């Protein structure tokens, strides 16, 4: 039975998390229309907030030349359909997670290796380093240009039962992104992986289609996953970051001055949100606790057991990813 306080909290949460409508930016005749479609909440989320801030700057500084509209919450396309939409010119900017490009390249599997990066400082050092920049171009042959990595954070596991050691995940079904590494990771734990679109995860958890999930604090909070889970375990086991991308045809077709101005605004906004992603996730973690959600911290021994359980996954993907890439990512650890 829900108490009065719980109902009050739920009403407040609905008000805060209510899907923001697509920005009603009215584009003028002659302005270049730039559509940015994504799948997450417009507020309280590194990607959602970055997209909104980007649109505000483009609309202020490129007024008369360009006009940006943002479509959050999968309201225009999900991360699968958006790739085709980019090539068809129906949308110009997207930022799916690096786990979602398997149909186009397998190089981004690197980022999915469990416990590869110790923290976001390491992610930052790798992404902005030479190997990270090289990987931005991994899909140019299929018509996509990587504009930069957009960070979210490290992922945490949650389920309908407490997860403290890997054995706790045995026999449970987890939602994962469409990534072979994520599937292997769940199987290494003795669980079953279900690839589901992001927009279906809450309902799948609520109805018991899956028992658990893995995501960042900001997704777990803004999508309310914690409300239908026993607790969230602070495993920090895998990165969630995005490739902000566009189509090569669209970018090459822009007037040079417009392209230069847009790309310069884009990278400034991207960098500033990458610097804030950790703080946004820390706030979400805190909000989960304040909302009555359970956050379980692992002891060093418990954490080591998760690392050990998932380490064999690396060997399944090492050859395809390339030892040089893995070494470069590992070398970024300790950058903070
Ligand atoms: C997911 O599917 O869990 C994420 O890719 C969603 C997102 O964009 O953060």
mmCIF file of C-alpha atoms and ligand atoms in Angstrom:
data_model
loop_
_atom_site.group_PDB
_atom_site.id
_atom_site.type_symbol
_atom_site.label_atom_id
_atom_site.label_comp_id
_atom_site.label_asym_id
_atom_site.label_seq_id
_atom_site.Cartn_x
_atom_site.Cartn_y
_atom_site.Cartn_z
ATOM 1 C CA UNK A 1 0.000 0.000 0.000
ATOM 2 C CA UNK A 2 1.444 3.388 -0.954
ATOM 3 C CA UNK A 3 1.596 6.058 1.754
ATOM 4 C CA UNK A 4 0.517 9.669 1.266
ATOM 5 C CA UNK A 5 4.195 10.715 1.172
ATOM 6 C CA UNK A 6 4.885 8.164 -1.564
ATOM 7 C CA UNK A 7 2.015 9.532 -3.638
ATOM 8 C CA UNK A 8 3.294 13.077 -3.143
ATOM 9 C CA UNK A 9 6.739 11.960 -4.255
ATOM 10 C CA UNK A 10 5.328 10.193 -7.325
ATOM 11 C CA UNK A 11 3.389 13.309 -8.330
ATOM 12 C CA UNK A 12 6.514 15.460 -7.937
ATOM 13 C CA UNK A 13 8.563 12.949 -9.947
ATOM 14 C CA UNK A 14 5.999 12.849 -12.745
ATOM 15 C CA UNK A 15 6.128 16.658 -12.905
ATOM 16 C CA UNK A 16 9.919 16.672 -13.102
ATOM 17 C CA UNK A 17 10.279 13.752 -15.481
ATOM 18 C CA UNK A 18 7.306 14.550 -17.709
ATOM 19 C CA UNK A 19 8.563 14.095 -21.267
ATOM 20 C CA UNK A 20 9.452 17.529 -22.537
ATOM 21 C CA UNK A 21 7.703 18.201 -25.837
ATOM 22 C CA UNK A 22 9.888 18.588 -28.893
ATOM 23 C CA UNK A 23 11.274 22.085 -28.750
ATOM 24 C CA UNK A 24 8.810 24.324 -30.480
ATOM 25 C CA UNK A 25 11.519 26.234 -32.218
ATOM 26 C CA UNK A 26 9.862 27.944 -35.164
ATOM 27 C CA UNK A 27 12.239 27.867 -38.071
ATOM 28 C CA UNK A 28 12.178 30.743 -40.486
ATOM 29 C CA UNK A 29 12.103 30.380 -44.259
ATOM 30 C CA UNK A 30 15.582 29.920 -45.612
ATOM 31 C CA UNK A 31 17.044 28.622 -42.338
ATOM 32 C CA UNK A 32 18.830 25.293 -42.394
ATOM 33 C CA UNK A 33 16.757 22.960 -40.194
ATOM 34 C CA UNK A 34 18.877 20.666 -37.983
ATOM 35 C CA UNK A 35 16.945 17.904 -36.223
ATOM 36 C CA UNK A 36 18.530 16.102 -33.261
ATOM 37 C CA UNK A 37 16.652 12.957 -32.232
ATOM 38 C CA UNK A 38 17.509 10.957 -29.115
ATOM 39 C CA UNK A 39 15.916 8.478 -26.743
ATOM 40 C CA UNK A 40 16.491 9.860 -23.233
ATOM 41 C CA UNK A 41 14.915 12.403 -20.909
ATOM 42 C CA UNK A 42 15.400 16.047 -21.878
ATOM 43 C CA UNK A 43 16.231 16.997 -18.279
ATOM 44 C CA UNK A 44 18.488 15.469 -15.644
ATOM 45 C CA UNK A 45 20.474 13.515 -18.236
ATOM 46 C CA UNK A 46 23.877 14.315 -19.806
ATOM 47 C CA UNK A 47 22.677 13.689 -23.374
ATOM 48 C CA UNK A 48 19.241 15.255 -22.943
ATOM 49 C CA UNK A 49 20.688 18.404 -21.415
ATOM 50 C CA UNK A 50 23.497 18.614 -23.964
ATOM 51 C CA UNK A 51 20.999 18.458 -26.844
ATOM 52 C CA UNK A 52 18.864 21.195 -25.307
ATOM 53 C CA UNK A 53 21.873 23.423 -24.642
ATOM 54 C CA UNK A 54 23.179 22.856 -28.165
ATOM 55 C CA UNK A 55 19.850 23.865 -29.684
ATOM 56 C CA UNK A 56 19.744 26.997 -27.528
ATOM 57 C CA UNK A 57 23.170 28.080 -28.756
ATOM 58 C CA UNK A 58 22.544 27.247 -32.410
ATOM 59 C CA UNK A 59 19.226 29.072 -32.340
ATOM 60 C CA UNK A 60 20.726 32.139 -30.702
ATOM 61 C CA UNK A 61 24.035 32.354 -32.542
ATOM 62 C CA UNK A 62 23.017 31.080 -35.978
ATOM 63 C CA UNK A 63 19.662 32.838 -36.097
ATOM 64 C CA UNK A 64 18.670 33.450 -39.721
ATOM 65 C CA UNK A 65 21.117 30.780 -40.922
ATOM 66 C CA UNK A 66 20.191 27.635 -38.998
ATOM 67 C CA UNK A 67 17.533 26.367 -36.635
ATOM 68 C CA UNK A 68 17.788 23.303 -34.394
ATOM 69 C CA UNK A 69 14.924 21.169 -33.118
ATOM 70 C CA UNK A 70 15.398 18.471 -30.505
ATOM 71 C CA UNK A 71 13.229 15.354 -30.240
ATOM 72 C CA UNK A 72 13.847 13.514 -26.910
ATOM 73 C CA UNK A 73 12.352 10.293 -25.457
ATOM 74 C CA UNK A 74 12.352 8.297 -28.741
ATOM 75 C CA UNK A 75 9.467 10.505 -29.864
ATOM 76 C CA UNK A 76 10.801 10.749 -33.418
ATOM 77 C CA UNK A 77 13.091 7.699 -33.822
ATOM 78 C CA UNK A 78 14.604 5.035 -31.627
ATOM 79 C CA UNK A 79 18.362 4.386 -31.814
ATOM 80 C CA UNK A 80 17.928 1.728 -34.464
ATOM 81 C CA UNK A 81 15.719 3.714 -36.839
ATOM 82 C CA UNK A 82 17.682 6.926 -36.347
ATOM 83 C CA UNK A 83 20.674 5.559 -38.266
ATOM 84 C CA UNK A 84 18.609 5.058 -41.401
ATOM 85 C CA UNK A 85 16.917 8.416 -40.801
ATOM 86 C CA UNK A 86 20.336 10.115 -40.768
ATOM 87 C CA UNK A 87 21.185 8.636 -44.149
ATOM 88 C CA UNK A 88 17.768 9.589 -45.524
ATOM 89 C CA UNK A 89 18.157 13.190 -44.311
ATOM 90 C CA UNK A 90 15.139 12.967 -41.987
ATOM 91 C CA UNK A 91 17.310 13.841 -39.021
ATOM 92 C CA UNK A 92 20.736 15.461 -38.985
ATOM 93 C CA UNK A 93 22.212 14.710 -35.548
ATOM 94 C CA UNK A 94 21.919 11.600 -33.376
ATOM 95 C CA UNK A 95 23.870 10.199 -30.453
ATOM 96 C CA UNK A 96 23.192 6.488 -29.929
ATOM 97 C CA UNK A 97 25.247 4.629 -27.377
ATOM 98 C CA UNK A 98 28.502 3.046 -28.567
ATOM 99 C CA UNK A 99 26.865 -0.350 -27.957
ATOM 100 C CA UNK A 100 24.414 0.211 -30.799
ATOM 101 C CA UNK A 101 26.562 0.267 -33.928
ATOM 102 C CA UNK A 102 27.154 -3.431 -34.462
ATOM 103 C CA UNK A 103 25.350 -3.360 -37.825
ATOM 104 C CA UNK A 104 27.943 -0.832 -39.074
ATOM 105 C CA UNK A 105 31.210 -1.535 -37.262
ATOM 106 C CA UNK A 106 32.511 -3.870 -34.567
ATOM 107 C CA UNK A 107 35.272 -1.486 -33.506
ATOM 108 C CA UNK A 108 33.192 0.140 -30.780
ATOM 109 C CA UNK A 109 33.039 -3.168 -28.913
ATOM 110 C CA UNK A 110 36.156 -1.897 -27.172
ATOM 111 C CA UNK A 111 34.082 0.523 -25.101
ATOM 112 C CA UNK A 112 31.813 -2.285 -23.889
ATOM 113 C CA UNK A 113 34.537 -4.431 -22.339
ATOM 114 C CA UNK A 114 33.595 -4.807 -18.670
ATOM 115 C CA UNK A 115 35.802 -2.983 -16.156
ATOM 116 C CA UNK A 116 37.983 -1.542 -18.947
ATOM 117 C CA UNK A 117 37.961 2.019 -17.627
ATOM 118 C CA UNK A 118 38.485 2.635 -13.931
ATOM 119 C CA UNK A 119 36.715 5.968 -13.940
ATOM 120 C CA UNK A 120 35.519 8.810 -16.141
ATOM 121 C CA UNK A 121 38.931 10.502 -16.047
ATOM 122 C CA UNK A 122 40.285 7.472 -17.914
ATOM 123 C CA UNK A 123 37.404 7.623 -20.395
ATOM 124 C CA UNK A 124 38.164 11.289 -20.943
ATOM 125 C CA UNK A 125 41.884 10.631 -21.501
ATOM 126 C CA UNK A 126 41.206 7.830 -23.988
ATOM 127 C CA UNK A 127 38.375 9.512 -25.903
ATOM 128 C CA UNK A 128 40.305 12.730 -26.438
ATOM 129 C CA UNK A 129 43.572 10.874 -27.160
ATOM 130 C CA UNK A 130 44.831 9.709 -30.560
ATOM 131 C CA UNK A 131 43.259 6.217 -30.566
ATOM 132 C CA UNK A 132 39.930 7.573 -29.396
ATOM 133 C CA UNK A 133 39.960 10.186 -32.151
ATOM 134 C CA UNK A 134 40.906 7.528 -34.699
ATOM 135 C CA UNK A 135 37.810 5.529 -33.734
ATOM 136 C CA UNK A 136 35.553 8.522 -34.429
ATOM 137 C CA UNK A 137 36.055 7.736 -38.117
ATOM 138 C CA UNK A 138 35.103 4.047 -37.884
ATOM 139 C CA UNK A 139 31.870 4.472 -39.861
ATOM 140 C CA UNK A 140 32.923 6.922 -42.549
ATOM 141 C CA UNK A 141 32.827 4.188 -45.193
ATOM 142 C CA UNK A 142 29.105 3.747 -44.524
ATOM 143 C CA UNK A 143 28.368 7.463 -44.671
ATOM 144 C CA UNK A 144 28.514 8.547 -41.005
ATOM 145 C CA UNK A 145 30.817 11.144 -39.459
ATOM 146 C CA UNK A 146 31.542 10.963 -35.743
ATOM 147 C CA UNK A 147 31.436 14.488 -34.333
ATOM 148 C CA UNK A 148 32.662 13.449 -30.906
ATOM 149 C CA UNK A 149 32.009 11.212 -27.944
ATOM 150 C CA UNK A 150 29.342 12.313 -25.538
ATOM 151 C CA UNK A 151 29.804 10.844 -22.068
ATOM 152 C CA UNK A 152 27.166 9.494 -19.766
ATOM 153 C CA UNK A 153 28.908 7.423 -17.080
ATOM 154 C CA UNK A 154 29.641 3.989 -15.705
ATOM 155 C CA UNK A 155 26.816 1.471 -15.409
ATOM 156 C CA UNK A 156 25.270 -0.146 -12.356
ATOM 157 C CA UNK A 157 23.326 -3.383 -12.081
ATOM 158 C CA UNK A 158 19.884 -3.671 -10.548
ATOM 159 C CA UNK A 159 17.455 -6.554 -10.165
ATOM 160 C CA UNK A 160 14.410 -7.750 -8.297
ATOM 161 C CA UNK A 161 16.708 -9.359 -5.729
ATOM 162 C CA UNK A 162 19.877 -7.968 -4.069
ATOM 163 C CA UNK A 163 23.056 -8.240 -6.154
ATOM 164 C CA UNK A 164 26.224 -8.272 -4.075
ATOM 165 C CA UNK A 165 28.288 -11.011 -5.682
ATOM 166 C CA UNK A 166 28.141 -12.374 -9.250
ATOM 167 C CA UNK A 167 26.380 -15.558 -8.079
ATOM 168 C CA UNK A 168 23.388 -13.367 -7.176
ATOM 169 C CA UNK A 169 22.843 -12.750 -10.898
ATOM 170 C CA UNK A 170 22.694 -16.455 -11.745
ATOM 171 C CA UNK A 171 19.454 -17.484 -13.413
ATOM 172 C CA UNK A 172 18.173 -13.916 -13.746
ATOM 173 C CA UNK A 173 17.165 -12.272 -17.032
ATOM 174 C CA UNK A 174 18.725 -8.859 -17.700
ATOM 175 C CA UNK A 175 17.881 -6.267 -20.306
ATOM 176 C CA UNK A 176 20.925 -5.284 -22.348
ATOM 177 C CA UNK A 177 21.605 -3.013 -25.281
ATOM 178 C CA UNK A 178 22.121 -4.673 -28.692
ATOM 179 C CA UNK A 179 25.738 -5.526 -27.989
ATOM 180 C CA UNK A 180 27.421 -8.927 -28.240
ATOM 181 C CA UNK A 181 29.812 -7.938 -25.433
ATOM 182 C CA UNK A 182 26.915 -7.123 -23.109
ATOM 183 C CA UNK A 183 25.289 -10.478 -23.905
ATOM 184 C CA UNK A 184 28.554 -12.317 -23.196
ATOM 185 C CA UNK A 185 28.910 -10.410 -19.947
ATOM 186 C CA UNK A 186 25.484 -11.496 -18.672
ATOM 187 C CA UNK A 187 26.114 -15.062 -19.792
ATOM 188 C CA UNK A 188 29.433 -15.053 -17.891
ATOM 189 C CA UNK A 189 27.355 -14.325 -14.795
ATOM 190 C CA UNK A 190 25.038 -17.264 -15.496
ATOM 191 C CA UNK A 191 22.159 -14.988 -16.460
ATOM 192 C CA UNK A 192 20.087 -14.552 -19.611
ATOM 193 C CA UNK A 193 20.463 -11.418 -21.709
ATOM 194 C CA UNK A 194 17.487 -9.836 -23.500
ATOM 195 C CA UNK A 195 18.205 -7.102 -26.045
ATOM 196 C CA UNK A 196 15.390 -4.588 -25.672
ATOM 197 C CA UNK A 197 14.939 -1.026 -26.959
ATOM 198 C CA UNK A 198 15.477 1.606 -24.292
ATOM 199 C CA UNK A 199 11.890 2.854 -24.440
ATOM 200 C CA UNK A 200 10.592 -0.619 -23.469
ATOM 201 C CA UNK A 201 12.831 -1.218 -20.447
ATOM 202 C CA UNK A 202 10.619 0.202 -17.686
ATOM 203 C CA UNK A 203 7.591 -1.811 -18.820
ATOM 204 C CA UNK A 204 9.715 -4.957 -19.201
ATOM 205 C CA UNK A 205 10.981 -4.572 -15.628
ATOM 206 C CA UNK A 206 7.558 -3.729 -14.247
ATOM 207 C CA UNK A 207 5.885 -6.713 -15.927
ATOM 208 C CA UNK A 208 8.666 -9.128 -15.059
ATOM 209 C CA UNK A 209 9.696 -9.736 -18.686
ATOM 210 C CA UNK A 210 13.208 -9.259 -17.318
ATOM 211 C CA UNK A 211 14.426 -9.336 -13.704
ATOM 212 C CA UNK A 212 17.152 -6.738 -13.967
ATOM 213 C CA UNK A 213 18.996 -4.186 -16.025
ATOM 214 C CA UNK A 214 22.283 -2.311 -16.189
ATOM 215 C CA UNK A 215 22.532 1.408 -16.820
ATOM 216 C CA UNK A 216 23.892 4.683 -15.482
ATOM 217 C CA UNK A 217 22.497 6.552 -12.490
ATOM 218 C CA UNK A 218 20.974 9.195 -14.762
ATOM 219 C CA UNK A 219 19.078 6.618 -16.826
ATOM 220 C CA UNK A 220 18.074 4.595 -13.767
ATOM 221 C CA UNK A 221 16.679 7.750 -12.156
ATOM 222 C CA UNK A 222 15.056 9.518 -15.107
ATOM 223 C CA UNK A 223 13.471 6.297 -16.418
ATOM 224 C CA UNK A 224 12.361 5.322 -12.863
ATOM 225 C CA UNK A 225 13.916 1.834 -13.146
ATOM 226 C CA UNK A 226 14.786 1.952 -9.440
ATOM 227 C CA UNK A 227 11.097 2.022 -8.545
ATOM 228 C CA UNK A 228 10.561 -1.483 -9.891
ATOM 229 C CA UNK A 229 13.813 -3.033 -8.656
ATOM 230 C CA UNK A 230 14.919 -4.313 -5.275
ATOM 231 C CA UNK A 231 18.000 -2.084 -5.334
ATOM 232 C CA UNK A 232 20.872 -0.821 -7.430
ATOM 233 C CA UNK A 233 24.379 -2.203 -6.849
ATOM 234 C CA UNK A 234 27.240 0.184 -7.428
ATOM 235 C CA UNK A 235 29.258 -2.039 -9.768
ATOM 236 C CA UNK A 236 30.580 0.657 -12.160
ATOM 237 C CA UNK A 237 31.153 -2.270 -14.501
ATOM 238 C CA UNK A 238 30.876 -0.799 -17.972
ATOM 239 C CA UNK A 239 30.864 2.515 -19.788
ATOM 240 C CA UNK A 240 27.840 4.183 -21.306
ATOM 241 C CA UNK A 241 28.948 6.816 -23.795
ATOM 242 C CA UNK A 242 27.541 7.966 -27.094
ATOM 243 C CA UNK A 243 28.861 8.706 -30.520
ATOM 244 C CA UNK A 244 27.404 12.030 -31.620
ATOM 245 C CA UNK A 245 27.149 11.667 -35.359
ATOM 246 C CA UNK A 246 25.794 13.015 -38.584
ATOM 247 C CA UNK A 247 25.771 11.960 -42.202
ATOM 248 C CA UNK A 248 28.782 12.730 -44.329
ATOM 249 C CA UNK A 249 26.536 13.823 -47.179
ATOM 250 C CA UNK A 250 24.769 16.401 -45.025
ATOM 251 C CA UNK A 251 27.938 17.741 -43.445
ATOM 252 C CA UNK A 252 29.794 17.991 -46.744
ATOM 253 C CA UNK A 253 26.819 19.747 -48.319
ATOM 254 C CA UNK A 254 26.822 22.642 -45.824
ATOM 255 C CA UNK A 255 28.125 26.046 -46.784
ATOM 256 C CA UNK A 256 31.678 26.168 -45.391
ATOM 257 C CA UNK A 257 31.009 29.117 -43.051
ATOM 258 C CA UNK A 258 27.867 27.461 -41.678
ATOM 259 C CA UNK A 259 29.693 24.146 -41.216
ATOM 260 C CA UNK A 260 32.584 25.793 -39.380
ATOM 261 C CA UNK A 261 30.294 27.762 -37.053
ATOM 262 C CA UNK A 262 28.054 24.772 -36.333
ATOM 263 C CA UNK A 263 30.962 22.425 -35.627
ATOM 264 C CA UNK A 264 32.607 24.953 -33.371
ATOM 265 C CA UNK A 265 29.434 25.442 -31.290
ATOM 266 C CA UNK A 266 28.939 21.665 -31.282
ATOM 267 C CA UNK A 267 32.349 20.856 -29.884
ATOM 268 C CA UNK A 268 32.168 23.589 -27.234
ATOM 269 C CA UNK A 269 28.814 22.327 -25.958
ATOM 270 C CA UNK A 270 29.973 18.694 -26.146
ATOM 271 C CA UNK A 271 33.121 19.401 -24.130
ATOM 272 C CA UNK A 272 31.249 21.361 -21.510
ATOM 273 C CA UNK A 273 28.712 18.548 -20.988
ATOM 274 C CA UNK A 274 31.426 15.892 -20.962
ATOM 275 C CA UNK A 275 32.945 17.808 -18.077
ATOM 276 C CA UNK A 276 29.571 17.774 -16.271
ATOM 277 C CA UNK A 277 28.422 14.195 -16.956
ATOM 278 C CA UNK A 278 29.841 12.808 -13.724
ATOM 279 C CA UNK A 279 28.149 15.457 -11.618
ATOM 280 C CA UNK A 280 24.800 14.844 -13.332
ATOM 281 C CA UNK A 281 25.090 11.124 -12.559
ATOM 282 C CA UNK A 282 26.121 11.775 -8.966
ATOM 283 C CA UNK A 283 23.009 13.929 -8.567
ATOM 284 C CA UNK A 284 20.821 11.154 -9.990
ATOM 285 C CA UNK A 285 22.352 8.644 -7.578
ATOM 286 C CA UNK A 286 21.529 10.972 -4.696
ATOM 287 C CA UNK A 287 17.985 11.508 -5.957
ATOM 288 C CA UNK A 288 17.409 7.754 -6.095
ATOM 289 C CA UNK A 289 18.379 7.524 -2.430
ATOM 290 C CA UNK A 290 16.230 10.518 -1.494
ATOM 291 C CA UNK A 291 13.313 8.915 -3.324
ATOM 292 C CA UNK A 292 13.624 5.813 -1.151
ATOM 293 C CA UNK A 293 15.572 3.670 -3.626
ATOM 294 C CA UNK A 294 18.230 1.292 -2.308
ATOM 295 C CA UNK A 295 21.830 1.787 -3.420
ATOM 296 C CA UNK A 296 24.229 -0.997 -2.436
ATOM 297 C CA UNK A 297 27.935 -0.305 -2.275
ATOM 298 C CA UNK A 298 30.230 -3.267 -2.792
ATOM 299 C CA UNK A 299 33.126 -4.171 -0.539
ATOM 300 C CA UNK A 300 36.507 -4.445 -2.336
ATOM 301 C CA UNK A 301 36.206 -8.276 -2.189
ATOM 302 C CA UNK A 302 32.711 -8.227 -3.658
ATOM 303 C CA UNK A 303 33.842 -5.901 -6.448
ATOM 304 C CA UNK A 304 36.836 -8.113 -7.212
ATOM 305 C CA UNK A 305 34.480 -11.076 -7.616
ATOM 306 C CA UNK A 306 32.503 -9.191 -10.321
ATOM 307 C CA UNK A 307 35.741 -8.264 -12.108
ATOM 308 C CA UNK A 308 36.904 -11.896 -12.033
ATOM 309 C CA UNK A 309 33.562 -13.231 -13.244
ATOM 310 C CA UNK A 310 33.497 -10.922 -16.252
ATOM 311 C CA UNK A 311 37.161 -10.916 -17.210
ATOM 312 C CA UNK A 312 36.854 -14.001 -19.526
ATOM 313 C CA UNK A 313 34.600 -11.880 -21.752
ATOM 314 C CA UNK A 314 37.670 -9.933 -22.917
ATOM 315 C CA UNK A 315 39.166 -13.053 -24.532
ATOM 316 C CA UNK A 316 36.087 -13.572 -26.673
ATOM 317 C CA UNK A 317 36.486 -10.151 -28.298
ATOM 318 C CA UNK A 318 40.206 -9.364 -28.007
ATOM 319 C CA UNK A 319 41.189 -10.363 -31.567
ATOM 320 C CA UNK A 320 38.481 -8.360 -33.296
ATOM 321 C CA UNK A 321 39.000 -5.265 -31.146
ATOM 322 C CA UNK A 322 42.789 -5.368 -31.377
ATOM 323 C CA UNK A 323 45.270 -5.536 -28.510
ATOM 324 C CA UNK A 324 46.649 -2.078 -29.457
ATOM 325 C CA UNK A 325 43.252 -0.495 -28.804
ATOM 326 C CA UNK A 326 42.826 -2.371 -25.514
ATOM 327 C CA UNK A 327 46.314 -1.326 -24.410
ATOM 328 C CA UNK A 328 45.603 2.322 -25.263
ATOM 329 C CA UNK A 329 42.393 2.230 -23.242
ATOM 330 C CA UNK A 330 44.122 0.566 -20.288
ATOM 331 C CA UNK A 331 46.923 3.120 -20.445
ATOM 332 C CA UNK A 332 44.317 5.839 -19.863
ATOM 333 C CA UNK A 333 43.578 4.412 -16.399
ATOM 334 C CA UNK A 334 45.261 6.464 -13.731
ATOM 335 C CA UNK A 335 44.800 9.633 -15.794
ATOM 336 C CA UNK A 336 42.753 11.163 -12.976
HETATM 337 C C1 LIG B 1 20.222 2.285 -23.444
HETATM 338 O O1 LIG B 1 19.649 1.776 -24.419
HETATM 339 O O2 LIG B 1 20.194 1.804 -22.310
HETATM 340 C C2 LIG B 1 20.966 3.589 -23.622
HETATM 341 O O3 LIG B 1 21.640 3.553 -24.837
HETATM 342 C C3 LIG B 1 20.014 4.732 -23.584
HETATM 343 C C4 LIG B 1 20.758 6.051 -23.693
HETATM 344 O O4 LIG B 1 20.761 6.613 -24.772
HETATM 345 O O5 LIG B 1 21.307 6.471 -22.671
#
